[in-house]
PDB file of C-alpha atoms in Angstrom:
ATOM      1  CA  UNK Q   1     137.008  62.294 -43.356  1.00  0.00           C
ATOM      2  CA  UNK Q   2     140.907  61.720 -42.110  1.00  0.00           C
ATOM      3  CA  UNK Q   3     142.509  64.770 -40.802  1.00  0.00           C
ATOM      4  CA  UNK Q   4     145.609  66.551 -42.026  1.00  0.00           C
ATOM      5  CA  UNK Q   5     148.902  65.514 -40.237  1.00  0.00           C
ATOM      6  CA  UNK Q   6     149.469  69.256 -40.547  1.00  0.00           C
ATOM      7  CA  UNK Q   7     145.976  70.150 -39.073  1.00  0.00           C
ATOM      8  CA  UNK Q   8     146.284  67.610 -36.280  1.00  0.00           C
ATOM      9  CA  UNK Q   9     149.551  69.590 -35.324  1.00  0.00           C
ATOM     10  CA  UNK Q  10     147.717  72.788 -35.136  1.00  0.00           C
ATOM     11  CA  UNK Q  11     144.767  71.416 -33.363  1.00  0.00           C
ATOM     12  CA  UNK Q  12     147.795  69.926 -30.564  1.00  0.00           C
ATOM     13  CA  UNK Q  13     149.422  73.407 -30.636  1.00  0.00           C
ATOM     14  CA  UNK Q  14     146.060  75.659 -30.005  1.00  0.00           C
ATOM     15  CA  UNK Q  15     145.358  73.391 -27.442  1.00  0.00           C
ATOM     16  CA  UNK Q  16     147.949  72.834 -25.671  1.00  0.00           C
ATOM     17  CA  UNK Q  17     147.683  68.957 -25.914  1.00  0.00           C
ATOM     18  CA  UNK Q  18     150.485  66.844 -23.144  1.00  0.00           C
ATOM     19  CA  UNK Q  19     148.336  63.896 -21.828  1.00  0.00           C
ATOM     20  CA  UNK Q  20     145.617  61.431 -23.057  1.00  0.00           C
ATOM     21  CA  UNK Q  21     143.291  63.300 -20.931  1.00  0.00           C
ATOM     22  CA  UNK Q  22     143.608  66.569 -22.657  1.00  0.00           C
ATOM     23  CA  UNK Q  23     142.829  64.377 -25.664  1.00  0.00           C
ATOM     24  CA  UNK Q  24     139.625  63.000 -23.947  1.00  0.00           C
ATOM     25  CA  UNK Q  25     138.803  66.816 -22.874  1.00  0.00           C
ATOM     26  CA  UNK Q  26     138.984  67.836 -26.446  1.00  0.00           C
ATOM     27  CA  UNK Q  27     137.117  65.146 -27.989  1.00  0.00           C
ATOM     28  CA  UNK Q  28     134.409  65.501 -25.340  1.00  0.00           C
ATOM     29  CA  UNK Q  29     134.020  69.224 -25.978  1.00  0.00           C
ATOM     30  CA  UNK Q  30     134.124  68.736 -29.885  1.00  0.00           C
ATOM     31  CA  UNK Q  31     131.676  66.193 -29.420  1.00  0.00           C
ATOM     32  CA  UNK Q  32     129.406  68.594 -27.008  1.00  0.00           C
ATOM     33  CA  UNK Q  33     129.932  71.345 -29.985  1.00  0.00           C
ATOM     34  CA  UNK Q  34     128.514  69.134 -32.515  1.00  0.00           C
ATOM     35  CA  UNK Q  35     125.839  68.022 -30.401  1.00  0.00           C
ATOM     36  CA  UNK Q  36     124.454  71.738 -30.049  1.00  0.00           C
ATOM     37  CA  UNK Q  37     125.299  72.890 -32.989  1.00  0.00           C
ATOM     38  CA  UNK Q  38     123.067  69.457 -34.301  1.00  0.00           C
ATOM     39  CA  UNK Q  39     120.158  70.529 -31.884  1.00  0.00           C
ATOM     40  CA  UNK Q  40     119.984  74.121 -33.101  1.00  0.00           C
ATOM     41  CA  UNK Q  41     119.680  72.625 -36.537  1.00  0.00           C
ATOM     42  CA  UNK Q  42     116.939  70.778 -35.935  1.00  0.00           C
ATOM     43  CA  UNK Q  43     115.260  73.509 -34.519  1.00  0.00           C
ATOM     44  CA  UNK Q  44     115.797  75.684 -37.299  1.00  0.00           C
ATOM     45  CA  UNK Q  45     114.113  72.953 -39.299  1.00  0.00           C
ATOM     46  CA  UNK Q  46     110.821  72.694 -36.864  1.00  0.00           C
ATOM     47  CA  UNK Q  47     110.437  76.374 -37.225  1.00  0.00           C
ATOM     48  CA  UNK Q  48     111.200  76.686 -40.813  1.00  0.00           C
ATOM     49  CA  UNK Q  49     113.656  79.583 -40.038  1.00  0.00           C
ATOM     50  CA  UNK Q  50     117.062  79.955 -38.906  1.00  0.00           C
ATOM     51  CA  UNK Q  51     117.995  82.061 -35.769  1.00  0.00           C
ATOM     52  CA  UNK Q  52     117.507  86.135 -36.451  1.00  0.00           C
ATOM     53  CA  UNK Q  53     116.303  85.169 -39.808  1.00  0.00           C
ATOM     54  CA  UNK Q  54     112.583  85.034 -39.023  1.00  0.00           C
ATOM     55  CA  UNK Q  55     111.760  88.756 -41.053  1.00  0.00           C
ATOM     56  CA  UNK Q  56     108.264  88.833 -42.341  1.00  0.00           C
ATOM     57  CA  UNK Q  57     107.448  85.441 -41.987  1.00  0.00           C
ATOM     58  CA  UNK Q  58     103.728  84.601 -40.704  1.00  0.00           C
ATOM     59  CA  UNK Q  59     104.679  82.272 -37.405  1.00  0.00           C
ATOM     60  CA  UNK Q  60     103.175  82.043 -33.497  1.00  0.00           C
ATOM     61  CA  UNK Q  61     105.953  79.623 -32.721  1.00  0.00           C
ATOM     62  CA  UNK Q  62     109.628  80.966 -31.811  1.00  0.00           C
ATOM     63  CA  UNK Q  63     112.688  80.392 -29.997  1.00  0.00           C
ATOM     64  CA  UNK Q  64     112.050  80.328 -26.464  1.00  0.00           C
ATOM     65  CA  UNK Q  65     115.524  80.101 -24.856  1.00  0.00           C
ATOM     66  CA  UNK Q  66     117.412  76.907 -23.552  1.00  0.00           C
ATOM     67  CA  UNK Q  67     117.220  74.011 -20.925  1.00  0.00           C
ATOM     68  CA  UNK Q  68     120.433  72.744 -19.493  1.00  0.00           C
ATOM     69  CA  UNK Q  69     120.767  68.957 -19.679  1.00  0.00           C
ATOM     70  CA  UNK Q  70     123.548  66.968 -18.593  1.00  0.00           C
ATOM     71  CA  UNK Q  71     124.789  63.653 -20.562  1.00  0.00           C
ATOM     72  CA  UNK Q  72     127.015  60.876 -20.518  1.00  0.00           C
ATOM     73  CA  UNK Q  73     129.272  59.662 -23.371  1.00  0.00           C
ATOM     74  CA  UNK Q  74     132.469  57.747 -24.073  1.00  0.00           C
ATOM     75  CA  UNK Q  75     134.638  60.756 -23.863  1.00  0.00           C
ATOM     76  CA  UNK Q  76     132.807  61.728 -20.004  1.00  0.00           C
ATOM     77  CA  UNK Q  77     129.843  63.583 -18.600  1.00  0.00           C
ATOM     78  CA  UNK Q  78     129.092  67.251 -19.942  1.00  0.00           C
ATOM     79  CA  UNK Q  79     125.881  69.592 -20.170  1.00  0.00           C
ATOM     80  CA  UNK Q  80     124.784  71.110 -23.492  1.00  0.00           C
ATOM     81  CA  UNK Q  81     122.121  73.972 -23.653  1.00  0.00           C
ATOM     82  CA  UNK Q  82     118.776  72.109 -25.357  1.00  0.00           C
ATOM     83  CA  UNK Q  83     116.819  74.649 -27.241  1.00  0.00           C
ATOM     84  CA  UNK Q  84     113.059  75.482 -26.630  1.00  0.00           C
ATOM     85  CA  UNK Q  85     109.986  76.599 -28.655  1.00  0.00           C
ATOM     86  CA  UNK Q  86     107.203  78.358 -27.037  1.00  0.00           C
ATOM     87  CA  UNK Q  87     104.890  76.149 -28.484  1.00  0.00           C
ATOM     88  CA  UNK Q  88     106.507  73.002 -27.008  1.00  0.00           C
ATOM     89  CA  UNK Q  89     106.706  71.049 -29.800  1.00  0.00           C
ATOM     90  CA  UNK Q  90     109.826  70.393 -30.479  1.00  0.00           C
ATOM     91  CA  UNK Q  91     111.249  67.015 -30.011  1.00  0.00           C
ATOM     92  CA  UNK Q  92     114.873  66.711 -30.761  1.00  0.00           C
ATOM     93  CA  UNK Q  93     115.622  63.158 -32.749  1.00  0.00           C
ATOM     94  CA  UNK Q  94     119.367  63.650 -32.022  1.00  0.00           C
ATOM     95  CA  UNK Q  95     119.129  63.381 -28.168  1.00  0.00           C
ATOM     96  CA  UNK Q  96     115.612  62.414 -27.472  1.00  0.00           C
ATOM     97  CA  UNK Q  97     113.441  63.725 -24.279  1.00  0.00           C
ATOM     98  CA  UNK Q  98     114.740  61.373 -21.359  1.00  0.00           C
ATOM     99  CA  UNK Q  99     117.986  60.106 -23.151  1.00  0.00           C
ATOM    100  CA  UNK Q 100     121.018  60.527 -20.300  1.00  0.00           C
ATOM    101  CA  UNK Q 101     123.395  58.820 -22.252  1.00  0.00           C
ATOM    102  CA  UNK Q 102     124.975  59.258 -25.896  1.00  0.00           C
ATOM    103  CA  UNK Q 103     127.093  56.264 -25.955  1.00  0.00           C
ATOM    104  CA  UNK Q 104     125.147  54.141 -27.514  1.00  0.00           C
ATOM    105  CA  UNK Q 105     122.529  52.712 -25.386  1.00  0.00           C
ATOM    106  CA  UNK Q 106     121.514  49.575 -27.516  1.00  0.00           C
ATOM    107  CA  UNK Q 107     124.649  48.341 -27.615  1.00  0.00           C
ATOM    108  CA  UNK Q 108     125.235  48.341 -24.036  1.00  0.00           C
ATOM    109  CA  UNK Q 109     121.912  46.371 -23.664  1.00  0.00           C
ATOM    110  CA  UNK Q 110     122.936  43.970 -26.368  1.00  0.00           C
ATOM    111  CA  UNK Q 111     126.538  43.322 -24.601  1.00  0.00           C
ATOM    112  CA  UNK Q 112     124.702  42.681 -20.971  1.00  0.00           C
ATOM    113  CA  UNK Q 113     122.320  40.472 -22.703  1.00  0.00           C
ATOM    114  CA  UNK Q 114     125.159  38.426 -24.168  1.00  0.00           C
ATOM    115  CA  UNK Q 115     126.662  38.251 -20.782  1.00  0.00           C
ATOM    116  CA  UNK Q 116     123.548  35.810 -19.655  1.00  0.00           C
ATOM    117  CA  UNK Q 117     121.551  38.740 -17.678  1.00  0.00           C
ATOM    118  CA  UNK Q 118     118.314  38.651 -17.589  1.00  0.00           C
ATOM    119  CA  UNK Q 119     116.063  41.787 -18.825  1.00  0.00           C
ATOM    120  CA  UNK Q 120     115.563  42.792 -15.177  1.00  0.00           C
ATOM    121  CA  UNK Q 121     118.980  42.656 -14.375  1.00  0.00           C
ATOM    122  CA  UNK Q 122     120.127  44.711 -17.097  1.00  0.00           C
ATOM    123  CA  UNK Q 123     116.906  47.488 -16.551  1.00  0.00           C
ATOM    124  CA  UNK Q 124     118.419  47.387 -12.935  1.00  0.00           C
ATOM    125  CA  UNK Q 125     121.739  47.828 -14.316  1.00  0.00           C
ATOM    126  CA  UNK Q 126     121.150  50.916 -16.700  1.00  0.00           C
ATOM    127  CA  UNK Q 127     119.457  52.340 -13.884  1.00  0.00           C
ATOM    128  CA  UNK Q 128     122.525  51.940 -11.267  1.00  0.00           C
ATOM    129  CA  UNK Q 129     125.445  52.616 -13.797  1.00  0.00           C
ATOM    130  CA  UNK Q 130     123.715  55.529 -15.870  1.00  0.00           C
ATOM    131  CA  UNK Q 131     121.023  56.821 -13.968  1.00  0.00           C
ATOM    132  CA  UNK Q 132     118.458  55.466 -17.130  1.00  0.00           C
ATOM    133  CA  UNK Q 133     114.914  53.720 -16.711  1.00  0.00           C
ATOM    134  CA  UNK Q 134     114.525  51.403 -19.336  1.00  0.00           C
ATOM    135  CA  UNK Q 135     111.782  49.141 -18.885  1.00  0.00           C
ATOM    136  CA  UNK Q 136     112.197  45.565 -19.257  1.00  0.00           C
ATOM    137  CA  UNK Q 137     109.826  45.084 -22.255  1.00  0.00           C
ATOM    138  CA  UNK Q 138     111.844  48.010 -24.262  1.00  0.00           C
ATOM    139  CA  UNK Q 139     114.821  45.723 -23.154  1.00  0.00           C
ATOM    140  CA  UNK Q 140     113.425  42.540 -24.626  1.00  0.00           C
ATOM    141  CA  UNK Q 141     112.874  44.632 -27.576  1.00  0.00           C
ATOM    142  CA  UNK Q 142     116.216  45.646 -27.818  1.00  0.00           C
ATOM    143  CA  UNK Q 143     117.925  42.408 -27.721  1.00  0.00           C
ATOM    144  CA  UNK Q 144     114.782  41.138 -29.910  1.00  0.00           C
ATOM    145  CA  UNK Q 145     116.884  43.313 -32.680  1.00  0.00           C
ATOM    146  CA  UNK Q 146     119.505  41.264 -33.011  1.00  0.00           C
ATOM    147  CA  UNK Q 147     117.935  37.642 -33.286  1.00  0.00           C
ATOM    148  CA  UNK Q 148     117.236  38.455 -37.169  1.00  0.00           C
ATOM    149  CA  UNK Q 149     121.303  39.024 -37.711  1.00  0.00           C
ATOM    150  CA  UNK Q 150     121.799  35.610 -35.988  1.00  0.00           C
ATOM    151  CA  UNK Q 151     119.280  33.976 -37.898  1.00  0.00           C
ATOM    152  CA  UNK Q 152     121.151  35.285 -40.807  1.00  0.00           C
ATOM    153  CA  UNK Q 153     124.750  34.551 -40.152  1.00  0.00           C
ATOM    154  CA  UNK Q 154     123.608  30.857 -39.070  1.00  0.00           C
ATOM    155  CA  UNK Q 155     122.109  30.593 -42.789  1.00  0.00           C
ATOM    156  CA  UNK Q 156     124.682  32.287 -44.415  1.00  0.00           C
ATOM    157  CA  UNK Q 157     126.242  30.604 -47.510  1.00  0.00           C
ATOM    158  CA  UNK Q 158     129.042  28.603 -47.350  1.00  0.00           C
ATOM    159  CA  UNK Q 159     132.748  28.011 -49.440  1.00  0.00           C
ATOM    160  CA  UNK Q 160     132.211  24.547 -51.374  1.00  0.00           C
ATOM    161  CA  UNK Q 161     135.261  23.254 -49.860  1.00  0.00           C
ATOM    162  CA  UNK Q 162     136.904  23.167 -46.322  1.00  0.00           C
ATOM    163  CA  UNK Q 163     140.508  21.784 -46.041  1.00  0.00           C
ATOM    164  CA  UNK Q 164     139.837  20.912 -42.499  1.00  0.00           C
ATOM    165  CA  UNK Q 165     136.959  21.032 -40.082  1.00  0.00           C
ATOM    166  CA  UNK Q 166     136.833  20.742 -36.063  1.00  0.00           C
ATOM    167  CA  UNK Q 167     133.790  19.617 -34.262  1.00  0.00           C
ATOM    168  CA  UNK Q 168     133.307  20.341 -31.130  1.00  0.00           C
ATOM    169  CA  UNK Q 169     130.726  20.951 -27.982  1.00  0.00           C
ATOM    170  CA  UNK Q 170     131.392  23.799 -24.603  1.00  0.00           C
ATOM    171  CA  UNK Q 171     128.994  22.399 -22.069  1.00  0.00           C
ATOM    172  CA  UNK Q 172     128.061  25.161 -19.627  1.00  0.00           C
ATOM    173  CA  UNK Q 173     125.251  26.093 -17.314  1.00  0.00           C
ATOM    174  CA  UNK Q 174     122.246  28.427 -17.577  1.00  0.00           C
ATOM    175  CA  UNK Q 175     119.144  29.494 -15.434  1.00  0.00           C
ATOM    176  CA  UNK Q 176     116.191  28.915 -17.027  1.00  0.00           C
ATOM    177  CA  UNK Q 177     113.050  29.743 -14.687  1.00  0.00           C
ATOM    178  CA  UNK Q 178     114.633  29.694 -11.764  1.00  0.00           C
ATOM    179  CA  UNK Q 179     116.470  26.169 -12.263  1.00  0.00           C
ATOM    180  CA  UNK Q 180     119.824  25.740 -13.434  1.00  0.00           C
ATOM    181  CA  UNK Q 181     120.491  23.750 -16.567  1.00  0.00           C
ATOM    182  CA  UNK Q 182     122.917  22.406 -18.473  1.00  0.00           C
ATOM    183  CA  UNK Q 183     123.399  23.186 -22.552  1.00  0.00           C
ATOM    184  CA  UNK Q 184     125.948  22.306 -25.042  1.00  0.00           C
ATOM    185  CA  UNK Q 185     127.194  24.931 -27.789  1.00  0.00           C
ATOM    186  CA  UNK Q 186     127.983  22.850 -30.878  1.00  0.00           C
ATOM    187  CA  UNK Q 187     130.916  24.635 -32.966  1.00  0.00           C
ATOM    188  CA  UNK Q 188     131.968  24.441 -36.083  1.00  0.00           C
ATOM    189  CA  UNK Q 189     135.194  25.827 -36.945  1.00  0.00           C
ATOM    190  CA  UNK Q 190     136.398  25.386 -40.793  1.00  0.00           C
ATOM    191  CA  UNK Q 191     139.951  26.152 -42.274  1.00  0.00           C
ATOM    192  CA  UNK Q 192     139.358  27.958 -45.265  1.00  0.00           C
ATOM    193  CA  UNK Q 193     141.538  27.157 -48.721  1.00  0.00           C
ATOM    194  CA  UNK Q 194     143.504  30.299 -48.315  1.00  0.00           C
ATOM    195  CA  UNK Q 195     144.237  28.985 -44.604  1.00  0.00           C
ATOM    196  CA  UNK Q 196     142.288  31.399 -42.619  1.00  0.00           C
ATOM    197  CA  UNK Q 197     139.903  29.962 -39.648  1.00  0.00           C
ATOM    198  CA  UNK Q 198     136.098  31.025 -40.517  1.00  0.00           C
ATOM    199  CA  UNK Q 199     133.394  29.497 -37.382  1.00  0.00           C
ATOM    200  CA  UNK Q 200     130.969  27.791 -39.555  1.00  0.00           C
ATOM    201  CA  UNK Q 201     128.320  27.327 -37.141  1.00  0.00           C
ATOM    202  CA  UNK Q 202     127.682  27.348 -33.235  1.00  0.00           C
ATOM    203  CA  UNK Q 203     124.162  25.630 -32.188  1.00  0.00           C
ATOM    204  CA  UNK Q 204     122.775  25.490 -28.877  1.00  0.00           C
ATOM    205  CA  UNK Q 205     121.146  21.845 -27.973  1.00  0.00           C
ATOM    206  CA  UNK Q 206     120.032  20.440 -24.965  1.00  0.00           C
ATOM    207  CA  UNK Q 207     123.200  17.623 -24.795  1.00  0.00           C
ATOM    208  CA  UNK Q 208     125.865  16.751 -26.926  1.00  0.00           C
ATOM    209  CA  UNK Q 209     124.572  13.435 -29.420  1.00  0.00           C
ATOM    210  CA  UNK Q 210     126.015  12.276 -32.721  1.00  0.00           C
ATOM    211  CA  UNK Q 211     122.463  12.603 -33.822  1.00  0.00           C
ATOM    212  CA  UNK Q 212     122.360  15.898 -33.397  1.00  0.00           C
ATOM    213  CA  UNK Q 213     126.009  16.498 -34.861  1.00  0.00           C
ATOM    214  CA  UNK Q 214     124.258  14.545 -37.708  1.00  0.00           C
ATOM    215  CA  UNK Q 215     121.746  17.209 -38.288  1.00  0.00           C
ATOM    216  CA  UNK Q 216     124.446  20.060 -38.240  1.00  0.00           C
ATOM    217  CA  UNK Q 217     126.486  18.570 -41.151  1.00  0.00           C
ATOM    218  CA  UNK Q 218     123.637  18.527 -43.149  1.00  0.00           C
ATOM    219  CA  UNK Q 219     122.837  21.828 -42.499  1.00  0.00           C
ATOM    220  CA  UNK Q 220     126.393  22.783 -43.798  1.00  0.00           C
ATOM    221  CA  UNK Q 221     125.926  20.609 -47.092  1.00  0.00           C
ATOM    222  CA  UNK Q 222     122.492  22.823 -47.271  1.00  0.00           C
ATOM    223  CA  UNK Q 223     124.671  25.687 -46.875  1.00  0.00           C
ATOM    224  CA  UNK Q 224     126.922  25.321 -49.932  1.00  0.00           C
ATOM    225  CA  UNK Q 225     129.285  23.112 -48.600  1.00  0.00           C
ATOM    226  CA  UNK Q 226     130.471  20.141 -50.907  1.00  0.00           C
ATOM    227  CA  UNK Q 227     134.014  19.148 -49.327  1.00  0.00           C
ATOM    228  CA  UNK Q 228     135.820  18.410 -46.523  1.00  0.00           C
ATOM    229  CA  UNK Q 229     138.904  16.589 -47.021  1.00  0.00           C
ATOM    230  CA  UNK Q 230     139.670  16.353 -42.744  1.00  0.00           C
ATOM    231  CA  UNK Q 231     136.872  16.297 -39.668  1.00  0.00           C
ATOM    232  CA  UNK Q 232     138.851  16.472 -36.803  1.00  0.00           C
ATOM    233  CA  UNK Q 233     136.617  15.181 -33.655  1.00  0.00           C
ATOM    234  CA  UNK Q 234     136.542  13.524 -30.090  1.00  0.00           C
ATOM    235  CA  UNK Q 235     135.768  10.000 -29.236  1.00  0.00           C
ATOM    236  CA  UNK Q 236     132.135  11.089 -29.072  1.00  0.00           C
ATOM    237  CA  UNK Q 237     130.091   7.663 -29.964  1.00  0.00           C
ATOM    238  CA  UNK Q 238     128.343   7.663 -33.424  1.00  0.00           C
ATOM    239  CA  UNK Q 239     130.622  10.291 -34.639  1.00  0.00           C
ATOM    240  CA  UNK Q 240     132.389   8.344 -37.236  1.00  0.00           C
ATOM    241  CA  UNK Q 241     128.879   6.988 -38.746  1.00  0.00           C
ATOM    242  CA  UNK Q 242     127.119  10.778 -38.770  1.00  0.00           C
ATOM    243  CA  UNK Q 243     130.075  11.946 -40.893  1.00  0.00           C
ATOM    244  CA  UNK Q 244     130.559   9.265 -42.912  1.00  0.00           C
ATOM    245  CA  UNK Q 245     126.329   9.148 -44.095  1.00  0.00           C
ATOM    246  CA  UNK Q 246     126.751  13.470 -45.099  1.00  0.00           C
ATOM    247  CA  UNK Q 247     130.325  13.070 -45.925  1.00  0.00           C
ATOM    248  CA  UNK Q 248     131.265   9.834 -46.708  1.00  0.00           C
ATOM    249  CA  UNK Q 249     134.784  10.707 -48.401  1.00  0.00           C
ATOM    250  CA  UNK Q 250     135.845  12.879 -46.095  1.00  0.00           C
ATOM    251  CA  UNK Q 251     138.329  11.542 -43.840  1.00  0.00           C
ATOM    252  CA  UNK Q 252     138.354  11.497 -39.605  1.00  0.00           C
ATOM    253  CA  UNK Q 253     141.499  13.020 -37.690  1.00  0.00           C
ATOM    254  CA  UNK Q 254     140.875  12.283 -33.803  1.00  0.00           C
ATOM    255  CA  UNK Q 255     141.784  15.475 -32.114  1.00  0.00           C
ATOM    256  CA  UNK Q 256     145.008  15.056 -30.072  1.00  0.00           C
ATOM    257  CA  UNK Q 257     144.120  17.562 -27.766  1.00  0.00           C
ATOM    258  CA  UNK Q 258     141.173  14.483 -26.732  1.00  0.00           C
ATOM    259  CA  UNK Q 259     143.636  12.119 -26.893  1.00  0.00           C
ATOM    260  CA  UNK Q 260     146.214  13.509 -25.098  1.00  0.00           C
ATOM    261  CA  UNK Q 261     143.703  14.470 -22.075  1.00  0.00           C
ATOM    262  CA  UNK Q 262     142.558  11.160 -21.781  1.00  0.00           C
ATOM    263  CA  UNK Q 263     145.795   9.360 -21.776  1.00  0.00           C
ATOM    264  CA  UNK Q 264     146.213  12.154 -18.908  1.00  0.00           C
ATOM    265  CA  UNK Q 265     143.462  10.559 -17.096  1.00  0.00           C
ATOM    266  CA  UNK Q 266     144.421   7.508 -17.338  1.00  0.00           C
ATOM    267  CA  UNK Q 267     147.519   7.895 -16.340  1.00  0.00           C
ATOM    268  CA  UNK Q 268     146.718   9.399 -13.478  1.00  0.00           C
ATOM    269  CA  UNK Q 269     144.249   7.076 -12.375  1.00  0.00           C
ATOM    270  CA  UNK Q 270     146.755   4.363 -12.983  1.00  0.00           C
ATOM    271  CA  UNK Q 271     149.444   6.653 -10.295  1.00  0.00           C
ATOM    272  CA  UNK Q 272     147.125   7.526  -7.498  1.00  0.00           C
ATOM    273  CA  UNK Q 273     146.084   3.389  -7.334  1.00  0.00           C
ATOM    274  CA  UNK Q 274     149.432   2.635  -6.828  1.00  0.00           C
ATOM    275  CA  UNK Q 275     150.205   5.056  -3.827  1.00  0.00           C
TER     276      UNK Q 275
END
């Protein structure tokens, strides 16, 4: 819910806001507030009365004090008071038992894994950074999550027609059981009708092949896709022939990005003979 310009100028005045760090300070201690108030809440809930407000009600369990625990979040570090039953058995769902950090842990483990790190690396590097033993199972869990959401944006329907459409292949290196390979992303990039850029597809294969490029087209006409009045491509062999058998009226653009690099090279092959 947005916040009144008028209340945001009170909230600056009681606080005596100056600096982006008094900023940080507030939203860290709002945030800690919330936290508690969230915790208490839940508590309330687990015993089935609020604080004080017990009366004649038939219950062994009760409020048994706090336990300071200290977290970490975007807006800094800062303790919060976790309440206790006598019983022992309540588990707070807002901060778990063990959680350190508030700032999101899955999506830290999600951006390491898209980095190239293995689950070992990032269990070692939750543990340096945040002080938090994740195992590397519950990591390859984690990032488990998100291969669904991949396999759904890679299926994902399609406009019926593309103005223009670039092909091409980023060739990098990965370590696969100890050995170092090389891979080739395959991206498609299409310009939509209303002239905004929209990545169609990007495949991972073992080398770059017309073949295979032959096999990605089709999975676009699979997709929805019916058009595509320019391919714009490198001087990759076979090219011409897989776009013409999935899209045989489209018509081929060399890139002149290509074009212009190789002339580069040639020219300066051409120089350095001569010196």
């Amino acid at each position: 819910m947005p916040v009144a310009k008028e209340q945001i100028r009170q909230i600056i005045a009681d606080n005596n806001i100056s600096s982006v760090t008094d900023v940080y300070t507030l939203l860290r201690d709002g945030f800690k507030d919330i936290l508690q108030e969230l915790m208490e809440a839940e508590l309330d809930a687990t015993l089935g009365y609020e604080k004080n407000q017990k009366g004649d009600m038939d219950s062994a369990n009760k409020r048994n004090g706090h336990s300071l625990k200290k977290l970490k979040s975007q807006y800094g570090e800062f303790q919060i008071d976790v309440p206790r039953d006598r019983n022992g058995e309540f588990e707070p769902k807002i901060v778990p038992k063990y959680q350190r950090d508030v700032a999101g842990i899955e999506e830290k483990v999600i951006s390491l894994y898209g980095r190239g790190m293995s689950t070992r690396d990032i269990h070692d590097q939750l543990q340096d950074l945040y002080g938090i033993e994740m195992s590397a199972e519950m990591v390859s869990k984690i990032t488990d999550r998100i291969l669904p959401e991949i396999r759904e944006w890679q299926s994902r329907p399609l406009s019926p027609v593309y103005p223009f459409v670039f092909l091409d292949c980023i060739h990098y290196k990965v370590r696969e059981d100890g050995r170092i390979l090389s891979r080739a992303a395959y991206v498609v990039l299409g310009v939509t009708t209303e002239g905004y850029k929209e990545i169609l597809s990007i495949t991972v294969g073992a080398n770059e092949s017309s073949k295979f490029w032959m096999g990605m087209l089709g999975d676009l006409k699979n997709r929805g896709v019916q058009d595509v009045l320019f391919f714009c491509v490198d001087g990759l062999p076979g090219f011409k022939e897989a776009i013409g058998a999935v899209f045989p009226q489209a018509q081929i653009q060399r890139c002149v990005i290509h074009m212009l690099r190789n002339s580069f090279k040639f020219l300066f092959h051409i120089n350095t003979k001569h010196l």
